[in-house]
Short mmCIF file of C-alpha atoms in Angstrom, two decimals:
data_model
loop_
_atom_site.label_atom_id
_atom_site.label_comp_id
_atom_site.label_asym_id
_atom_site.label_seq_id
_atom_site.Cartn_x
_atom_site.Cartn_y
_atom_site.Cartn_z
CA UNK A 1 4.51 25.04 -0.31
CA UNK A 2 6.31 23.65 -3.70
CA UNK A 3 5.41 20.00 -2.72
CA UNK A 4 1.80 21.12 -2.90
CA UNK A 5 2.11 22.37 -6.11
CA UNK A 6 4.17 19.59 -7.29
CA UNK A 7 1.28 17.12 -6.43
CA UNK A 8 -1.13 19.30 -7.65
CA UNK A 9 0.52 18.97 -11.12
CA UNK A 10 0.93 15.31 -10.91
CA UNK A 11 -2.98 15.10 -10.29
CA UNK A 12 -3.75 17.75 -13.18
CA UNK A 13 -2.45 15.83 -16.59
CA UNK A 14 -4.92 18.13 -18.30
CA UNK A 15 -8.14 16.36 -19.86
CA UNK A 16 -8.02 13.48 -21.34
CA UNK A 17 -6.64 11.68 -18.20
CA UNK A 18 -9.91 13.54 -16.74
CA UNK A 19 -11.78 12.06 -19.39
CA UNK A 20 -9.98 8.40 -19.36
CA UNK A 21 -10.70 8.07 -15.54
CA UNK A 22 -14.39 9.49 -15.75
CA UNK A 23 -14.47 6.30 -17.96
CA UNK A 24 -13.46 3.93 -16.14
CA UNK A 25 -16.39 4.83 -13.17
CA UNK A 26 -15.52 7.67 -11.22
CA UNK A 27 -17.90 6.23 -8.57
CA UNK A 28 -15.98 2.44 -8.34
CA UNK A 29 -13.43 4.07 -6.81
CA UNK A 30 -14.98 6.16 -4.33
CA UNK A 31 -17.77 4.19 -3.34
CA UNK A 32 -15.34 1.29 -2.26
CA UNK A 33 -12.83 4.00 -0.65
CA UNK A 34 -15.85 5.12 2.00
CA UNK A 35 -17.85 1.62 1.78
CA UNK A 36 -14.77 -0.53 2.90
CA UNK A 37 -11.89 2.08 4.40
CA UNK A 38 -12.46 0.13 7.55
CA UNK A 39 -12.41 -3.28 6.29
CA UNK A 40 -9.23 -2.49 3.91
CA UNK A 41 -7.61 -1.61 7.66
CA UNK A 42 -8.58 -4.73 9.72
CA UNK A 43 -7.58 -6.75 5.98
CA UNK A 44 -3.98 -4.51 6.15
CA UNK A 45 -3.44 -5.46 9.78
CA UNK A 46 -4.53 -9.20 9.14
CA UNK A 47 -2.57 -9.72 6.07
CA UNK A 48 0.88 -7.88 7.72
CA UNK A 49 0.46 -10.66 10.28
CA UNK A 50 0.55 -13.40 7.98
CA UNK A 51 3.14 -12.28 5.88
CA UNK A 52 5.00 -12.26 9.13
CA UNK A 53 3.85 -15.53 10.10
CA UNK A 54 4.91 -17.09 6.62
CA UNK A 55 8.06 -14.94 6.85
CA UNK A 56 8.60 -16.58 10.16
CA UNK A 57 8.02 -20.30 9.21
CA UNK A 58 10.80 -19.29 5.52
CA UNK A 59 13.43 -17.97 7.72
CA UNK A 60 15.54 -18.94 10.57
CA UNK A 61 15.67 -16.83 13.58
CA UNK A 62 18.64 -15.03 13.38
CA UNK A 63 17.61 -12.04 16.54
CA UNK A 64 15.24 -14.03 18.96
CA UNK A 65 12.61 -14.13 17.79
CA UNK A 66 12.13 -10.57 17.23
CA UNK A 67 9.88 -9.85 14.27
CA UNK A 68 12.06 -7.21 11.61
CA UNK A 69 11.66 -6.38 8.13
CA UNK A 70 14.29 -7.72 5.46
CA UNK A 71 17.04 -4.94 5.39
CA UNK A 72 20.36 -4.51 4.07
CA UNK A 73 21.63 -7.42 6.88
CA UNK A 74 19.89 -10.04 5.14
CA UNK A 75 19.76 -9.24 1.64
CA UNK A 76 23.61 -10.56 1.63
CA UNK A 77 22.28 -14.20 2.21
#
């Protein structure tokens, strides 16, 4: 579909960008992604939990202790 073509077009910036990426080191990112995928997943859950605890400490609980992301309701202050 058109979305897929858009994605492909977005990734294909021409030879110049590819050279830049290659100069940065192609194996680095792939190796990281392959080696630490499960670690990143665990880290992400830990991070979310930590952030939620911090937010709970900073903000007064308005909705009976339910964890909610900050939305338009809280934006007004």
